[in-house]
Amino acid sequence: VFPYASLVATILCFSGVALFCGCGHVALTGTVTILENHFSKIATDHAMLTDVVQLMQYVIYGIASFFFLYGIILLAEGFYTTSAVKELHSEFKTTVCGRCISGMFVFLTYILGVAWLGVFGFSAVPVFLFYNMWSTCAAMRSPVANVTSVDSICVDVRQYGIIPWHATPGKACGSTLDDICNTSEFYLSYHLYIVACAGAGATVIALIHFLMILSANWAYLKDASHMHAYQDIKSKEEQELQDIQSRSKECLNSYS
């Protein structure tokens, strides 16, 4: 019996984490480049943002490493549980330690699933910000925008708290904003954030899948332990009954 469900969940988890970490890392670098070139000309104004981005990139490295190991461990646990169910009626014994480990994985996967829901929501924030900028640029190119002054259409990133209010210029208007939307950094970062958000969503689905598998596996192990305990009691009772019958026959033979 092969744990196909665990294998599918592992592949989905690896794919989602890889998309989130890889695309998120490159998109963060592109975002800093856009801010440095167009919204914050003085390095000290966005020094804290640069440090935060570097910290987030290091966190991405840790997330990728952790989930690579955790996915392999959960896949191995799937193999272990499948073997336990397969050998249910043989000499295979499920231990209390094995059931406790399975229960621990259920709890840990639940915590990670809740955490990744937060990551998924957080990864949607830059998508929303880039979409607002992209839609503003699209509005300037529309025929309706010709009625008013194009230079009056602006995007101020300071209102989002990305850079401080004293940063210069802090905002982009008119043709300057349109030029930013046409840069390769903006186009690439925007689409990479979308893919990273999709990767975070895929990871959430994978963890939910893992949670269902681990819960079922824990139930299988519990049933297997109860089955073995029942079989042990049944075999002992049968042995005692045979002993009583043999002693009864010996007593009858001695009287005869």
Coordinates of C-alpha atoms in Angstrom, one line a residue:
V1 CA 0.0 0.0 0.0
F2 CA 1.5 3.3 -1.1
P3 CA 0.5 6.6 0.6
Y4 CA -0.6 8.4 -2.5
A5 CA -2.5 11.0 -0.5
S6 CA 0.6 11.9 1.4
L7 CA 2.6 12.1 -1.8
V8 CA 0.1 14.4 -3.4
A9 CA 0.0 16.7 -0.4
T10 CA 3.9 16.7 -0.2
I11 CA 4.2 17.7 -3.9
L12 CA 1.6 20.4 -3.4
C13 CA 3.3 21.7 -0.3
F14 CA 6.7 21.7 -1.9
S15 CA 5.3 23.5 -5.0
G16 CA 3.5 26.1 -3.0
V17 CA 6.4 26.9 -0.7
A18 CA 8.8 27.0 -3.6
L19 CA 6.6 29.5 -5.5
F20 CA 6.0 31.6 -2.4
C21 CA 9.7 31.7 -1.3
G22 CA 11.2 32.1 -4.8
C23 CA 8.8 34.6 -6.2
G24 CA 8.5 36.5 -2.9
H25 CA 12.3 36.8 -2.6
V26 CA 12.7 38.3 -6.1
A27 CA 9.6 40.5 -5.8
L28 CA 10.9 42.1 -2.6
T29 CA 14.2 43.0 -4.3
G30 CA 12.3 44.6 -7.2
T31 CA 10.1 46.5 -4.7
V32 CA 13.1 48.0 -3.0
T33 CA 14.5 49.0 -6.4
I34 CA 11.3 50.7 -7.4
L35 CA 11.2 52.7 -4.1
E36 CA 14.8 53.7 -4.3
N37 CA 14.6 54.9 -7.9
H38 CA 11.2 56.6 -7.9
F39 CA 9.8 57.3 -4.4
S40 CA 12.7 57.6 -1.9
K41 CA 15.8 59.2 -3.3
I42 CA 17.6 59.5 0.1
A43 CA 19.0 56.2 1.4
T44 CA 18.4 57.1 5.1
D45 CA 14.7 57.5 4.5
H46 CA 14.2 53.9 3.4
A47 CA 17.0 52.3 5.5
M48 CA 14.5 50.7 7.8
L49 CA 12.6 49.3 4.9
T50 CA 15.7 47.8 3.4
D51 CA 16.5 46.1 6.7
V52 CA 13.0 44.7 7.0
V53 CA 13.2 43.4 3.4
Q54 CA 16.5 41.7 4.1
L55 CA 15.1 40.2 7.3
M56 CA 12.0 38.9 5.4
Q57 CA 14.3 37.3 2.8
Y58 CA 16.3 35.5 5.5
V59 CA 12.9 34.3 6.9
I60 CA 12.1 33.0 3.5
Y61 CA 15.3 30.9 3.5
G62 CA 14.3 29.5 6.8
I63 CA 10.7 28.7 5.7
A64 CA 12.0 26.9 2.6
S65 CA 14.4 24.8 4.6
F66 CA 11.9 24.0 7.3
F67 CA 9.1 22.9 5.0
F68 CA 11.5 20.8 2.9
L69 CA 12.3 18.8 6.0
Y70 CA 8.8 18.8 7.4
G71 CA 7.3 17.6 4.1
I72 CA 9.7 14.7 4.0
I73 CA 8.9 13.8 7.6
L74 CA 5.1 13.9 7.0
L75 CA 5.6 11.7 3.9
A76 CA 7.7 9.2 6.0
E77 CA 4.9 9.3 8.6
G78 CA 2.4 8.4 5.9
F79 CA 4.6 5.4 4.9
Y80 CA 4.7 4.3 8.6
T81 CA 1.0 4.5 9.1
T82 CA 0.3 2.8 5.8
S83 CA 2.6 -0.1 6.9
A84 CA 0.7 -0.2 10.2
V85 CA -2.6 -0.6 8.5
K86 CA -1.3 -3.1 5.9
E87 CA 0.1 -5.3 8.7
L88 CA -2.9 -4.9 10.9
H89 CA -3.5 -8.6 11.2
S90 CA 0.1 -9.7 11.4
E91 CA 2.9 -9.2 13.9
F92 CA 3.1 -5.5 13.4
K93 CA 2.6 -3.6 16.7
T94 CA 1.7 0.1 17.0
T95 CA 3.3 1.6 20.1
V96 CA 2.1 4.4 22.3
C97 CA 5.1 6.5 21.2
G98 CA 4.1 6.1 17.6
R99 CA 0.5 7.2 18.3
C100 CA 1.8 10.2 20.3
I101 CA 4.1 11.3 17.4
S102 CA 1.1 11.1 15.0
G103 CA -1.0 13.2 17.4
M104 CA 1.9 15.7 17.7
F105 CA 2.0 16.0 13.9
V106 CA -1.7 16.7 13.8
F107 CA -1.3 19.5 16.3
L108 CA 1.8 21.0 14.7
T109 CA 0.2 20.9 11.2
Y110 CA -2.9 22.6 12.5
I111 CA -0.7 25.4 14.0
L112 CA 1.2 25.7 10.7
G113 CA -2.0 25.8 8.8
V114 CA -3.3 28.7 10.9
A115 CA 0.0 30.5 10.5
W116 CA 0.0 30.1 6.7
L117 CA -3.5 31.5 6.6
G118 CA -1.9 34.7 8.0
V119 CA 0.9 34.4 5.5
F120 CA -1.6 34.1 2.7
G121 CA -3.4 37.2 3.9
F122 CA -0.2 39.1 4.3
S123 CA 1.0 38.1 0.8
A124 CA -2.2 39.6 -0.7
V125 CA -1.3 43.1 0.6
P126 CA 1.5 43.8 -1.9
V127 CA -0.7 42.4 -4.7
F128 CA -3.4 45.0 -3.6
L129 CA -0.9 47.8 -3.5
F130 CA 0.6 47.0 -6.9
Y131 CA -2.9 46.5 -8.4
N132 CA -3.9 50.0 -7.2
M133 CA -0.9 51.5 -8.9
W134 CA -1.5 49.5 -12.1
S135 CA -5.2 50.4 -12.2
T136 CA -4.3 54.1 -11.7
C137 CA -1.9 53.9 -14.7
A138 CA -4.6 52.2 -16.7
A139 CA -7.1 54.9 -15.8
M140 CA -4.7 57.6 -17.1
R141 CA -4.5 55.8 -20.4
S142 CA -8.3 55.6 -20.8
P143 CA -10.2 58.2 -22.9
V144 CA -12.0 59.5 -19.8
A145 CA -8.7 60.7 -18.3
N146 CA -8.3 63.2 -21.1
V147 CA -11.1 65.3 -19.6
T148 CA -9.1 66.2 -16.6
S149 CA -5.4 66.9 -16.1
V150 CA -3.3 63.7 -16.1
D151 CA -0.8 65.3 -13.7
S152 CA -3.5 65.4 -11.0
I153 CA -3.6 61.6 -10.9
C154 CA -1.0 60.5 -8.3
V155 CA 0.1 57.5 -6.2
D156 CA 1.5 58.3 -2.8
V157 CA 3.2 55.3 -1.2
R158 CA 3.8 57.1 2.0
Q159 CA 0.1 56.7 3.0
Y160 CA 0.7 52.9 3.2
G161 CA 3.4 53.3 5.8
I162 CA 6.1 51.8 3.5
I163 CA 8.3 54.8 3.7
P164 CA 8.1 57.7 6.2
W165 CA 6.2 60.9 5.4
H166 CA 9.3 63.0 5.1
A167 CA 10.6 60.8 2.3
T168 CA 11.0 62.6 -1.0
P169 CA 9.4 62.7 -3.4
G170 CA 7.1 60.0 -1.8
K171 CA 4.6 60.1 -4.7
A172 CA 4.5 59.9 -8.4
C173 CA 2.0 61.7 -10.7
G174 CA 1.1 61.8 -14.3
S175 CA 3.6 60.8 -16.9
T176 CA 6.1 59.9 -14.1
L177 CA 3.7 57.4 -12.7
D178 CA 3.0 56.0 -16.1
D179 CA 6.7 55.5 -16.7
I180 CA 7.0 53.6 -13.4
C181 CA 4.2 51.3 -14.5
N182 CA 6.0 50.6 -17.7
T183 CA 9.3 49.6 -16.1
S184 CA 10.4 45.9 -16.0
E185 CA 10.8 46.0 -12.2
F186 CA 7.2 47.0 -11.7
Y187 CA 5.8 44.5 -14.2
L188 CA 7.9 41.6 -12.9
S189 CA 7.4 42.4 -9.2
Y190 CA 3.6 42.7 -9.6
H191 CA 3.3 39.3 -11.3
L192 CA 5.7 37.7 -8.9
Y193 CA 3.6 38.9 -6.0
I194 CA 0.6 37.3 -7.6
V195 CA 2.4 34.0 -8.0
A196 CA 3.7 34.2 -4.5
C197 CA 0.2 34.7 -3.2
A198 CA -1.0 31.8 -5.2
G199 CA 1.9 29.7 -3.8
A200 CA 0.8 30.6 -0.2
G201 CA -2.7 29.6 -1.0
A202 CA -1.5 26.3 -2.4
T203 CA 0.5 25.7 0.8
V204 CA -2.6 26.3 2.9
I205 CA -4.5 23.7 0.8
A206 CA -1.6 21.3 1.2
L207 CA -1.5 21.7 5.0
I208 CA -5.3 21.2 5.2
H209 CA -4.8 18.1 3.1
F210 CA -2.0 16.9 5.4
L211 CA -4.2 17.6 8.4
M212 CA -7.0 15.4 7.1
I213 CA -4.5 12.7 6.3
L214 CA -2.8 12.9 9.7
S215 CA -6.1 12.8 11.5
A216 CA -7.2 9.7 9.5
N217 CA -3.8 8.1 10.1
W218 CA -4.0 8.7 13.8
A219 CA -7.4 7.1 13.9
Y220 CA -6.1 4.1 11.9
L221 CA -3.2 3.7 14.4
K222 CA -5.7 3.9 17.3
D223 CA -7.9 1.3 15.8
A224 CA -4.9 -0.9 15.0
S225 CA -3.8 -0.8 18.7
H226 CA -7.3 -1.6 19.8
M227 CA -7.5 -4.5 17.4
H228 CA -4.2 -5.9 18.6
A229 CA -5.3 -5.6 22.2
Y230 CA -8.5 -7.4 21.4
Q231 CA -6.6 -10.1 19.5
D232 CA -4.2 -10.6 22.5
I233 CA -7.1 -10.9 24.9
K234 CA -8.9 -13.3 22.6
S235 CA -5.9 -15.5 22.2
K236 CA -5.3 -15.6 25.9
E237 CA -8.9 -16.6 26.5
E238 CA -8.7 -19.3 23.9
Q239 CA -5.5 -20.6 25.5
E240 CA -7.1 -20.6 28.9
L241 CA -10.1 -22.5 27.5
Q242 CA -7.9 -25.1 25.9
D243 CA -6.0 -25.5 29.2
I244 CA -9.3 -26.0 31.1
Q245 CA -10.5 -28.5 28.5
S246 CA -7.2 -30.5 28.6
R247 CA -7.3 -30.6 32.4
S248 CA -10.9 -31.7 32.3
K249 CA -9.9 -34.6 30.0
E250 CA -7.1 -35.5 32.2
C251 CA -9.3 -35.7 35.2
L252 CA -11.9 -37.8 33.3
N253 CA -9.2 -40.2 32.2
S254 CA -7.8 -40.5 35.8
Y255 CA -11.3 -41.4 37.1
S256 CA -11.9 -43.9 34.4

